[in-house]
Coordinates of C-alpha atoms in Angstrom, one line a residue:
Chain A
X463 CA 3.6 14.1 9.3
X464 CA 6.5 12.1 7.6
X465 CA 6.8 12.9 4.1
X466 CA 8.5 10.0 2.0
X467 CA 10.5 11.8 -1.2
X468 CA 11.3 8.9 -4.2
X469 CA 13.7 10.0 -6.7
X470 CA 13.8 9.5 -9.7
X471 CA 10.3 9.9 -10.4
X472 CA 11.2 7.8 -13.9
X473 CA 14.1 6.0 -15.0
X474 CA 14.5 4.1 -18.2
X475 CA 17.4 1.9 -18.1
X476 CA 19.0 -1.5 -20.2
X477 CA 18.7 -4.8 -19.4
X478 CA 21.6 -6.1 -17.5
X479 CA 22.3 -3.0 -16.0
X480 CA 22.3 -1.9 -12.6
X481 CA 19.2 0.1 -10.9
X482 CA 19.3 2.3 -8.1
X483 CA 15.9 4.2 -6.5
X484 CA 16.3 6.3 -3.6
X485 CA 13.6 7.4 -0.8
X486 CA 14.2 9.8 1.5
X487 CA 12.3 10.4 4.8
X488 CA 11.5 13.9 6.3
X489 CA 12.5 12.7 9.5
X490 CA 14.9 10.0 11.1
X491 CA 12.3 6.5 10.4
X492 CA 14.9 4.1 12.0
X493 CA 14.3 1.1 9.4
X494 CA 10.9 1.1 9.2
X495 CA 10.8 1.4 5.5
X496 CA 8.9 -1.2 2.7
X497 CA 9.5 -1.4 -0.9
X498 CA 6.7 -2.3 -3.3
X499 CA 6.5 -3.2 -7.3
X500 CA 3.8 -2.6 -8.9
X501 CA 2.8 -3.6 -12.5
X502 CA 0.2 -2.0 -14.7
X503 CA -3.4 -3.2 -13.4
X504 CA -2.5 -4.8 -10.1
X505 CA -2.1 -4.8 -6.3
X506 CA 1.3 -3.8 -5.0
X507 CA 3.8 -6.4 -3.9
X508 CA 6.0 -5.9 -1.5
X509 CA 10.0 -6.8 -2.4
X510 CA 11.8 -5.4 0.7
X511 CA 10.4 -5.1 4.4
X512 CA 12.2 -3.3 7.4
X513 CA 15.1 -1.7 5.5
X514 CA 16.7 -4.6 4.0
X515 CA 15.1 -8.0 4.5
X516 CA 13.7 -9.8 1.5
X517 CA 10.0 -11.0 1.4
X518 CA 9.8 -14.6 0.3
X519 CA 10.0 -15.6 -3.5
X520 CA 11.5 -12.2 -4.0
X521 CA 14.4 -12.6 -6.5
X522 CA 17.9 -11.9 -5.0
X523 CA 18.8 -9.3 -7.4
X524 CA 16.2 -7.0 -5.5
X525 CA 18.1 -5.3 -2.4
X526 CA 17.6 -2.7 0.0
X527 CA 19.7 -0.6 2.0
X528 CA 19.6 2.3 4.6
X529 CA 18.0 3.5 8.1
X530 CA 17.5 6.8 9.9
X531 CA 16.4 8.7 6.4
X532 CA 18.7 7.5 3.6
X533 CA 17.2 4.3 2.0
X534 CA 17.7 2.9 -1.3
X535 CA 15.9 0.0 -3.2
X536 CA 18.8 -1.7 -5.8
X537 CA 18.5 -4.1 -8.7
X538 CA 21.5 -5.5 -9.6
X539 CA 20.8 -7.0 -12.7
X540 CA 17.4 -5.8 -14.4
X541 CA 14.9 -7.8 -16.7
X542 CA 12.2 -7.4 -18.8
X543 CA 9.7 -8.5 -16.2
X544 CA 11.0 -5.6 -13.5
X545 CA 9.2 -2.9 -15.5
X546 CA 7.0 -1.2 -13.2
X547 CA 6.4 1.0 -10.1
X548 CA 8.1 1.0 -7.7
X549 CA 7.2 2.4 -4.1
X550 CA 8.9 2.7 -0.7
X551 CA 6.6 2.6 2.6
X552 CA 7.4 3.9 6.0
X553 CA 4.9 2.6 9.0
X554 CA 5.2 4.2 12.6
X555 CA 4.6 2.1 15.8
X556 CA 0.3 2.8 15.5
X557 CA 0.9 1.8 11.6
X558 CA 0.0 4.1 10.1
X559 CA 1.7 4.4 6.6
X560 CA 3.2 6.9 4.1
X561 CA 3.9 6.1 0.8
X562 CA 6.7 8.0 -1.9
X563 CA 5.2 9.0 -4.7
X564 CA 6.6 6.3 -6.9
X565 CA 9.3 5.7 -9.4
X566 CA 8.5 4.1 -13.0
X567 CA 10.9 1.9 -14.4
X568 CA 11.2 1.3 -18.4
X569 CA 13.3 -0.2 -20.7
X570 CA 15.8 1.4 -23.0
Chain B
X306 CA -2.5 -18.1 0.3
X307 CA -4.7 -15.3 2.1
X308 CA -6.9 -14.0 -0.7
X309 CA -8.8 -10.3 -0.3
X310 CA -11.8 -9.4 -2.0
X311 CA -13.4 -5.6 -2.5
X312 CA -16.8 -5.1 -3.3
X313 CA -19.0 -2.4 -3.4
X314 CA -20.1 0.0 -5.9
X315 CA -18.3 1.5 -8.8
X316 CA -20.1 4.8 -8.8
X317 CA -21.4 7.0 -6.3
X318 CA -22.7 10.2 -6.5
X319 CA -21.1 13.2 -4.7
X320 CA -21.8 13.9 -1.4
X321 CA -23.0 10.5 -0.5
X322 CA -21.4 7.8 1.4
X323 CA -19.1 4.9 -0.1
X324 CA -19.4 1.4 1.0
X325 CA -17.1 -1.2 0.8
X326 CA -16.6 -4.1 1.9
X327 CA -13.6 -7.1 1.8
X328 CA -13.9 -10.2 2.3
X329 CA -11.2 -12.2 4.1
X330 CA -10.0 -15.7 3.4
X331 CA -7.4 -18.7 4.3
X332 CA -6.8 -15.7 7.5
X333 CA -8.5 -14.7 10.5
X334 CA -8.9 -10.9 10.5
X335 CA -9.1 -11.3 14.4
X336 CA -5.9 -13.5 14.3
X337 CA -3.2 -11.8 16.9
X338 CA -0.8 -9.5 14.9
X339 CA -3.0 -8.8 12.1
X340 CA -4.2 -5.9 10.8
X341 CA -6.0 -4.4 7.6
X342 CA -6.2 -1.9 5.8
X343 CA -7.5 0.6 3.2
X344 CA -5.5 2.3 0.3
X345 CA -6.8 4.3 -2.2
X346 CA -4.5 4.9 -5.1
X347 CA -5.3 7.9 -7.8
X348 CA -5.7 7.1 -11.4
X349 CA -2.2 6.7 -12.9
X350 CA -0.9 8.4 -9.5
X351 CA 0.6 7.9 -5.8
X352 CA -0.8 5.2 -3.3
X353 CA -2.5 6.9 -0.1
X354 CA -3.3 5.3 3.0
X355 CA -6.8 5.2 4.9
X356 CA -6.9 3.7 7.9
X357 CA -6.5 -0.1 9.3
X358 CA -8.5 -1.9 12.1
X359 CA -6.5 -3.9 14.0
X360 CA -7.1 -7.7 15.0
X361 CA -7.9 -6.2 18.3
X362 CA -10.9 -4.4 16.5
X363 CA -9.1 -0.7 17.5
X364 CA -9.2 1.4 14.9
X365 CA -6.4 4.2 13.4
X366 CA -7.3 6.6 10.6
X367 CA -4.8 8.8 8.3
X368 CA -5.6 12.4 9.8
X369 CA -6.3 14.0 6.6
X370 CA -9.7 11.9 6.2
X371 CA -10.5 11.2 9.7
X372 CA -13.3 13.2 10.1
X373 CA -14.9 11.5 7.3
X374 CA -13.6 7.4 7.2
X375 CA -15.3 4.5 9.7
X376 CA -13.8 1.1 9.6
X377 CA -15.6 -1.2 11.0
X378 CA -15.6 -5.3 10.6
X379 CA -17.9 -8.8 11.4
X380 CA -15.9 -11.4 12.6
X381 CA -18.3 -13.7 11.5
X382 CA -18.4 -13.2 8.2
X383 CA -14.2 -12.1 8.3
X384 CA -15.0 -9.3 6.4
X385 CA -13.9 -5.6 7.2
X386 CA -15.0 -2.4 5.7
X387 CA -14.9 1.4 4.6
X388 CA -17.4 4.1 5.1
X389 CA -16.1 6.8 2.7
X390 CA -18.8 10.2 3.8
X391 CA -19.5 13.8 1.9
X392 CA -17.8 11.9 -1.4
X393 CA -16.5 14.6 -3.6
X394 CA -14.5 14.3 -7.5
X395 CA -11.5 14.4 -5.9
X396 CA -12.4 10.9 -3.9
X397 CA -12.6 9.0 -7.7
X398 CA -9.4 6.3 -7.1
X399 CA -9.0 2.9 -7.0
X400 CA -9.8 1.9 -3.1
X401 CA -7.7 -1.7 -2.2
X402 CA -8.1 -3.6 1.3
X403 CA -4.6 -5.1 2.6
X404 CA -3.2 -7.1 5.5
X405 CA -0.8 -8.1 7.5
X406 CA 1.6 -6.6 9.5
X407 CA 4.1 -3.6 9.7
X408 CA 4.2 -4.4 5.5
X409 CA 1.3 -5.3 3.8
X410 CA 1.4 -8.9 2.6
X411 CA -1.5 -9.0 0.9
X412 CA -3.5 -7.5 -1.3
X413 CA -7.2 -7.3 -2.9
X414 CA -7.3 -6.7 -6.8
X415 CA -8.6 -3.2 -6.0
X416 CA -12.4 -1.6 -6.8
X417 CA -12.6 1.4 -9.2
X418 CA -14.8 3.9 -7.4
X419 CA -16.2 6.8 -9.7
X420 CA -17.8 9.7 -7.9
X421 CA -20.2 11.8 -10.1
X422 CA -23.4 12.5 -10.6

């Protein structure tokens, strides 16, 4: 099985600044990798599909990077409304899917 | 916009059987490319997959809870569901139903299920 590791598990950062979360795969995943916000109470939604390609109505200061194992999930600019959870998502070709174990986002 | 529904019961009693069911609509679940899923996520914890059916109607189940998940659906009423057997305390976790493709588009609000007795 492919084990998805999130790091940080928490990160509290300022407005304005600059966010990185990392995910790394237990085994080479090409870019078949997702990133998903989620707020207190709801559904996921997902911000990044296939590595780098952002879903519709997704603001541009959401970005993602990486393939192989390496991927990272980058706001460049971070608001109030980005606090939340955010997951990466690998799927294989039967999709069957593995989530990280989350990264909570706060404000300083 | 595709809109997802769970329903089913909030509390079941261990060792029984959960049922759930979600209700599709503005989609076909039988449209080509489609597929839809269930995802369980802990209380304040991690997100774990179930299994999906596919628009096809095959079925692929995370191995950890094979033994014990059925998806099935009824194209008629574009609904799909979860048979969740032998539920234990551990099972207690918000279940969602999702769709779409190789990321999951959309989303039900999610159904708090509480096993105990």
């Amino acid at each position: 099985d492919i084990q998805m590791t999130q790091s940080p598990s928490s990160l509290s950062a300022s407005v304005g600044d600059r966010v990185t979360i990392t995910c790394q795969a237990s085994q080479d995943i090409s870019n078949y990798l997702n990133w998903y916000q989620q707020k207190p109470g709801k559904a996921p939604k997902v911000l990044i599909y296939d590595g780098s390609n952002l879903e519709t109505g997704v603001p541009l200061r959401f970005s993602g990077s990486g393939s192989g194992t390496h991927f990272t999930l980058t706001i460049t600019s971070l608001q109030p409304e980005d606090i939340a959870t955010y997951y990466c998502q690998q799927y294989d070709d039967l999709l069957s899917y593995t989530f990280g174990q989350g990264t909570r986002l706060e404000i300083k | 916009q595709v809109r997802l529904q769970e329903s089913g019961p909030g509390l079941v009693r261990p060792s029984q059987t959960l049922s759930l069911i979600c209700s599709v609509s503005r989609a076909s679940i039988d449209n080509g490319g489609s597929y839809w899923s269930w995802i369980r996520q802990y209380p304040g914890k991690g997100l774990e997959w179930i299994g999906c059916i596919y628009y096809s109607g095959r079925t692929h189940y995370n191995p950890s809870l094979k033994s014990r998940v059925t998806i099935s659906r009824d194209t008629s009423e574009n609904q799909f569901s979860l048979r969740l057997n032998s539920m234990t305390a551990a099972d207690t976790a918000v279940y969602f139903c999702a769709g779409s493709g190789s990321y999951l588009s959309y989303w039900g609000q999610g159904s708090l299920v509480t096993v105990s007795s």
